[in-house]
Tab-separated table of C-alpha atoms in Angstrom:
chain	number	residue	atom	x	y	z
A	7	MET	CA	7.077	14.895	4.888
A	8	ALA	CA	10.220	12.905	5.715
A	9	GLN	CA	12.304	14.474	8.502
A	10	HIS	CA	16.090	14.836	8.625
A	11	SER	CA	17.727	12.037	10.556
A	12	THR	CA	21.238	11.513	11.883
A	13	HIS	CA	20.678	7.754	11.879
A	14	PRO	CA	22.982	5.992	9.361
A	15	GLY	CA	19.967	4.892	7.354
A	16	GLY	CA	18.256	8.260	7.521
A	17	ALA	CA	19.661	9.596	4.267
A	18	SER	CA	18.591	6.525	2.313
A	19	ARG	CA	15.083	6.705	3.790
A	20	VAL	CA	14.768	10.358	2.828
A	21	ARG	CA	15.991	9.573	-0.693
A	22	ARG	CA	13.538	6.673	-1.011
A	23	ARG	CA	10.598	8.804	0.168
A	24	ALA	CA	11.570	11.525	-2.304
A	25	LEU	CA	11.656	9.036	-5.160
A	26	LEU	CA	8.339	7.447	-4.251
A	27	GLY	CA	6.732	10.781	-3.432
A	28	THR	CA	7.034	12.484	-6.802
A	29	ALA	CA	3.750	13.082	-8.599
A	30	VAL	CA	5.036	11.520	-11.830
A	31	LEU	CA	4.704	7.775	-11.524
A	32	ALA	CA	7.601	7.206	-13.923
A	33	VAL	CA	9.745	7.652	-10.807
A	34	LEU	CA	9.159	3.993	-10.040
A	35	VAL	CA	11.019	3.156	-13.214
A	36	ALA	CA	13.666	5.767	-12.428
A	37	LEU	CA	14.182	4.098	-9.058
A	38	ALA	CA	15.193	0.854	-10.749
A	39	ALA	CA	17.591	2.717	-13.032
A	40	TYR	CA	19.107	4.561	-10.067
A	41	LEU	CA	19.812	1.374	-8.145
A	42	THR	CA	21.320	-0.189	-11.249
A	43	ARG	CA	23.763	2.719	-11.472
A	44	GLU	CA	24.818	1.943	-7.893
A	45	GLY	CA	26.211	-1.330	-9.211
A	46	ARG	CA	23.471	-3.810	-8.375
A	47	SER	CA	22.742	-6.421	-11.023
A	48	PRO	CA	19.267	-6.499	-12.593
A	49	SER	CA	17.233	-9.687	-12.531
A	50	ASP	CA	17.792	-12.133	-15.344
A	51	THR	CA	14.259	-12.228	-16.676
A	52	ALA	CA	11.686	-9.524	-17.205
A	53	SER	CA	8.046	-9.908	-16.324
A	54	PRO	CA	5.818	-7.492	-18.223
A	55	PRO	CA	2.990	-6.018	-16.151
A	56	PRO	CA	-0.286	-7.884	-16.574
A	57	SER	CA	-3.162	-6.095	-18.210
A	58	SER	CA	-5.496	-4.221	-15.903
A	59	PRO	CA	-8.654	-6.220	-15.271
A	60	THR	CA	-12.016	-4.710	-15.964
A	61	ALA	CA	-13.597	-2.770	-13.140
A	62	SER	CA	-14.930	-5.095	-10.485
A	63	SER	CA	-16.302	-4.899	-6.996
A	64	SER	CA	-14.499	-6.458	-4.054
A	65	THR	CA	-15.841	-5.972	-0.572
A	66	ALA	CA	-14.111	-6.566	2.729
A	67	ALA	CA	-15.884	-8.884	5.150
A	68	PRO	CA	-19.012	-7.158	6.491
A	69	SER	CA	-18.592	-5.765	9.962
A	70	GLY	CA	-20.325	-3.483	12.408
A	71	PRO	CA	-20.859	-2.877	16.113
A	72	HIS	CA	-23.006	-5.989	16.456
A	73	THR	CA	-21.008	-8.396	14.293
A	74	ARG	CA	-18.095	-10.642	15.162
A	75	PRO	CA	-14.764	-8.772	15.421
A	76	ARG	CA	-12.563	-8.986	12.353
A	77	ALA	CA	-9.103	-10.509	12.257
A	78	LEU	CA	-5.982	-8.539	11.389
A	79	PRO	CA	-5.345	-8.192	7.617
A	80	VAL	CA	-3.205	-10.872	5.969
A	81	PRO	CA	-1.563	-10.261	2.565
A	82	PRO	CA	-2.717	-12.459	-0.325
A	83	LYS	CA	-0.373	-14.764	-2.204
A	84	THR	CA	-0.610	-13.379	-5.720
A	85	HIS	CA	1.715	-12.451	-8.587
A	86	ASP	CA	-0.659	-9.822	-9.984
A	87	PRO	CA	0.208	-6.277	-8.808
A	88	ILE	CA	-3.331	-5.003	-9.394
A	89	THR	CA	-4.889	-7.815	-7.365
A	90	TYR	CA	-2.371	-7.190	-4.603
A	91	GLY	CA	-2.855	-3.429	-4.738
A	92	LYS	CA	-6.626	-3.781	-4.354
A	93	ALA	CA	-6.170	-6.087	-1.358
A	94	ALA	CA	-3.647	-3.710	0.208
A	95	ALA	CA	-5.963	-0.728	-0.227
A	96	ALA	CA	-8.788	-2.657	1.437
A	97	ALA	CA	-6.471	-3.496	4.340
A	98	LEU	CA	-5.357	0.134	4.713
A	99	TRP	CA	-8.945	1.415	4.696
A	100	SER	CA	-10.251	-1.148	7.197
A	101	TYR	CA	-9.912	-1.519	10.966
A	102	ASP	CA	-11.775	-2.888	13.974
A	103	THR	CA	-11.015	-1.177	17.282
A	104	ARG	CA	-12.920	-3.913	19.131
A	105	ALA	CA	-10.642	-6.696	17.949
A	106	TYR	CA	-7.057	-5.431	18.281
A	107	SER	CA	-4.908	-2.502	19.340
A	108	GLN	CA	-3.380	0.251	17.211
A	109	PRO	CA	0.169	-1.192	17.552
A	110	GLU	CA	-1.134	-4.622	16.503
A	111	LEU	CA	-2.699	-3.165	13.349
A	112	ARG	CA	0.477	-1.226	12.533
A	113	LYS	CA	2.547	-4.380	12.903
A	114	ALA	CA	0.147	-6.385	10.727
A	115	LEU	CA	0.193	-3.796	7.943
A	116	ARG	CA	3.988	-3.604	8.053
A	117	GLY	CA	3.905	-7.348	7.390
A	118	TRP	CA	2.604	-6.520	3.908
A	119	LEU	CA	5.828	-4.669	3.066
A	120	THR	CA	8.596	-6.112	0.931
A	121	THR	CA	11.464	-7.541	2.944
A	122	GLU	CA	13.872	-5.608	0.702
A	123	SER	CA	14.572	-2.683	3.020
A	124	LYS	CA	16.029	-0.494	0.271
A	125	TYR	CA	12.556	-0.328	-1.279
A	126	ALA	CA	10.156	-0.636	1.681
A	127	ASP	CA	8.598	2.599	2.949
A	128	PRO	CA	7.055	1.696	6.345
A	129	ALA	CA	6.464	5.349	7.281
A	130	SER	CA	3.929	5.727	4.468
A	131	VAL	CA	2.037	2.689	5.797
A	132	ASP	CA	2.156	3.920	9.398
A	133	GLN	CA	0.574	7.190	8.285
A	134	ALA	CA	-2.478	5.266	7.079
A	135	VAL	CA	-3.148	4.028	10.630
A	136	PRO	CA	-5.023	6.320	13.062
A	137	SER	CA	-2.775	7.793	15.753
A	138	ALA	CA	-2.665	6.195	19.203
A	139	VAL	CA	-4.663	9.094	20.691
A	140	LEU	CA	-7.342	8.926	18.005
A	141	TRP	CA	-7.449	5.127	18.222
A	142	LYS	CA	-8.201	5.356	21.946
A	143	GLU	CA	-11.179	7.605	21.232
A	144	MET	CA	-12.417	5.357	18.433
A	145	ALA	CA	-12.041	2.256	20.602
A	146	ALA	CA	-14.209	3.873	23.275
A	147	ASN	CA	-16.946	4.070	20.638
A	148	LYS	CA	-16.198	0.570	19.259
A	149	GLN	CA	-15.548	2.061	15.823
A	150	VAL	CA	-15.210	-0.239	12.816
A	151	ALA	CA	-14.287	0.570	9.215
A	152	THR	CA	-14.763	-1.659	6.185
A	153	ALA	CA	-13.728	-1.157	2.583
A	154	LYS	CA	-15.404	-1.842	-0.739
A	155	ILE	CA	-12.957	-1.862	-3.638
A	156	ASN	CA	-14.430	-0.824	-6.971
A	157	GLU	CA	-11.461	-0.705	-9.337
A	158	GLY	CA	-7.690	-0.931	-9.678
A	159	HIS	CA	-5.411	-0.028	-12.594
A	160	PHE	CA	-1.912	1.020	-13.643
A	161	PRO	CA	-1.742	4.836	-13.824
A	162	HIS	CA	-1.307	6.311	-17.296
A	163	ALA	CA	2.074	7.897	-16.483
A	164	PHE	CA	3.406	4.550	-15.267
A	165	THR	CA	2.271	2.532	-18.293
A	166	GLN	CA	3.633	5.223	-20.602
A	167	ALA	CA	7.009	5.121	-18.852
A	168	LEU	CA	7.124	1.330	-19.195
A	169	GLN	CA	6.267	1.536	-22.874
A	170	GLU	CA	9.145	3.958	-23.400
A	171	ASP	CA	11.647	1.837	-21.445
A	172	PRO	CA	10.265	-1.672	-20.690
A	173	GLY	CA	13.559	-2.960	-19.331
A	174	ALA	CA	13.862	-0.320	-16.620
A	175	ILE	CA	11.518	-2.185	-14.283
A	176	THR	CA	13.648	-5.328	-14.224
A	177	GLN	CA	15.773	-4.086	-11.324
A	178	ALA	CA	13.141	-3.386	-8.694
A	179	TYR	CA	9.983	-4.850	-10.288
A	180	VAL	CA	7.984	-2.081	-8.613
A	181	TYR	CA	4.586	-1.280	-10.141
A	182	ALA	CA	2.294	1.667	-9.505
A	183	VAL	CA	-1.337	0.703	-8.839
A	184	THR	CA	-4.185	3.183	-8.356
A	185	VAL	CA	-7.190	1.849	-6.446
A	186	SER	CA	-10.597	3.414	-5.861
A	187	GLY	CA	-13.414	2.368	-3.580
A	188	LYS	CA	-15.436	3.343	-0.549
A	189	GLN	CA	-14.769	3.245	3.192
A	190	SER	CA	-17.733	2.687	5.508
A	191	ILE	CA	-17.510	3.485	9.229
A	192	ARG	CA	-19.813	2.379	12.033
A	193	TRP	CA	-19.630	2.912	15.774
A	194	LYS	CA	-21.526	2.129	18.955
A	195	GLY	CA	-25.015	3.555	18.882
A	196	SER	CA	-24.966	4.465	15.170
A	197	ALA	CA	-27.841	3.248	13.065
A	198	ALA	CA	-26.304	3.855	9.636
A	199	GLY	CA	-22.766	5.106	10.195
A	200	GLY	CA	-20.997	7.000	7.438
A	201	ALA	CA	-19.217	6.338	4.157
A	202	GLU	CA	-16.871	8.175	1.824
A	203	SER	CA	-15.176	7.500	-1.490
A	204	ARG	CA	-11.465	6.730	-1.280
A	205	SER	CA	-8.650	6.431	-3.784
A	206	THR	CA	-4.926	5.843	-3.433
A	207	THR	CA	-1.870	4.976	-5.481
A	208	LEU	CA	0.348	2.223	-4.120
A	209	ALA	CA	3.796	0.993	-5.068
A	210	VAL	CA	3.743	-2.809	-5.325
A	211	GLN	CA	6.728	-5.085	-5.896
A	212	CYS	CA	6.119	-8.272	-7.876
A	213	ARG	CA	9.337	-10.086	-8.681
A	214	PRO	CA	9.209	-13.098	-11.015
A	215	ASN	CA	8.505	-16.316	-9.120
A	216	HIS	CA	7.787	-14.420	-5.879
A	217	PRO	CA	4.458	-13.268	-4.439
A	218	CYS	CA	3.822	-9.535	-4.568
A	219	ALA	CA	4.583	-7.264	-1.620
A	220	LEU	CA	3.810	-3.673	-0.741
A	221	VAL	CA	6.501	-1.019	-1.212
A	222	GLY	CA	4.584	1.975	0.077
A	223	VAL	CA	1.718	4.414	-0.260
A	224	MET	CA	2.163	7.332	-2.654
A	225	PRO	CA	1.395	10.769	-1.152
A	226	SER	CA	-0.816	11.678	-4.133
A	227	VAL	CA	-3.199	9.787	-6.389
A	228	ALA	CA	-2.137	9.214	-9.989
A	229	PRO	CA	-4.887	8.808	-12.589
């Protein structure tokens, strides 16, 4: 939950979190309309969202206590919000306490965010990273997490909102992407580790002629 802030930018951050945090994904379209009312000009050309690909399996590089440490996640250069959303989810669900520190991972994940500060929600990304205290405990056990992405799609509420008002997205070009998969965790001394199913809804910005970037992580999953 966003906290009250006396910082000059605090009010705008609270407003942005409220917009992105609503359960109805049509808010992403409403966000574009809101900013347009503030007097900003929409982009000249519209880029309709690409069709959702069929379900596929994408696995992060295998890793475990006895494998080579993994590098920090690097965002892909793609113009497809679903492809980007799947990569972002894999990055958010993966970590290697043997290879880097908690602050280094936080910084790397923030590098996935759009450079347009009026849209970026870094707090939602930070919340996906284990706390410094927990990271210290995990590092002592050389804990590693990997992600297998099964599927990504535009939520029904988002596609319906776009069908009703296709032009609304041409201000922010922010798409909602729901991703599902599995996170596997291993640690020192574990023979099999553990795994659990994961799903998340991300806000992804894909402006025409620019690679996609992450806007933030929604607080609830939209089907």
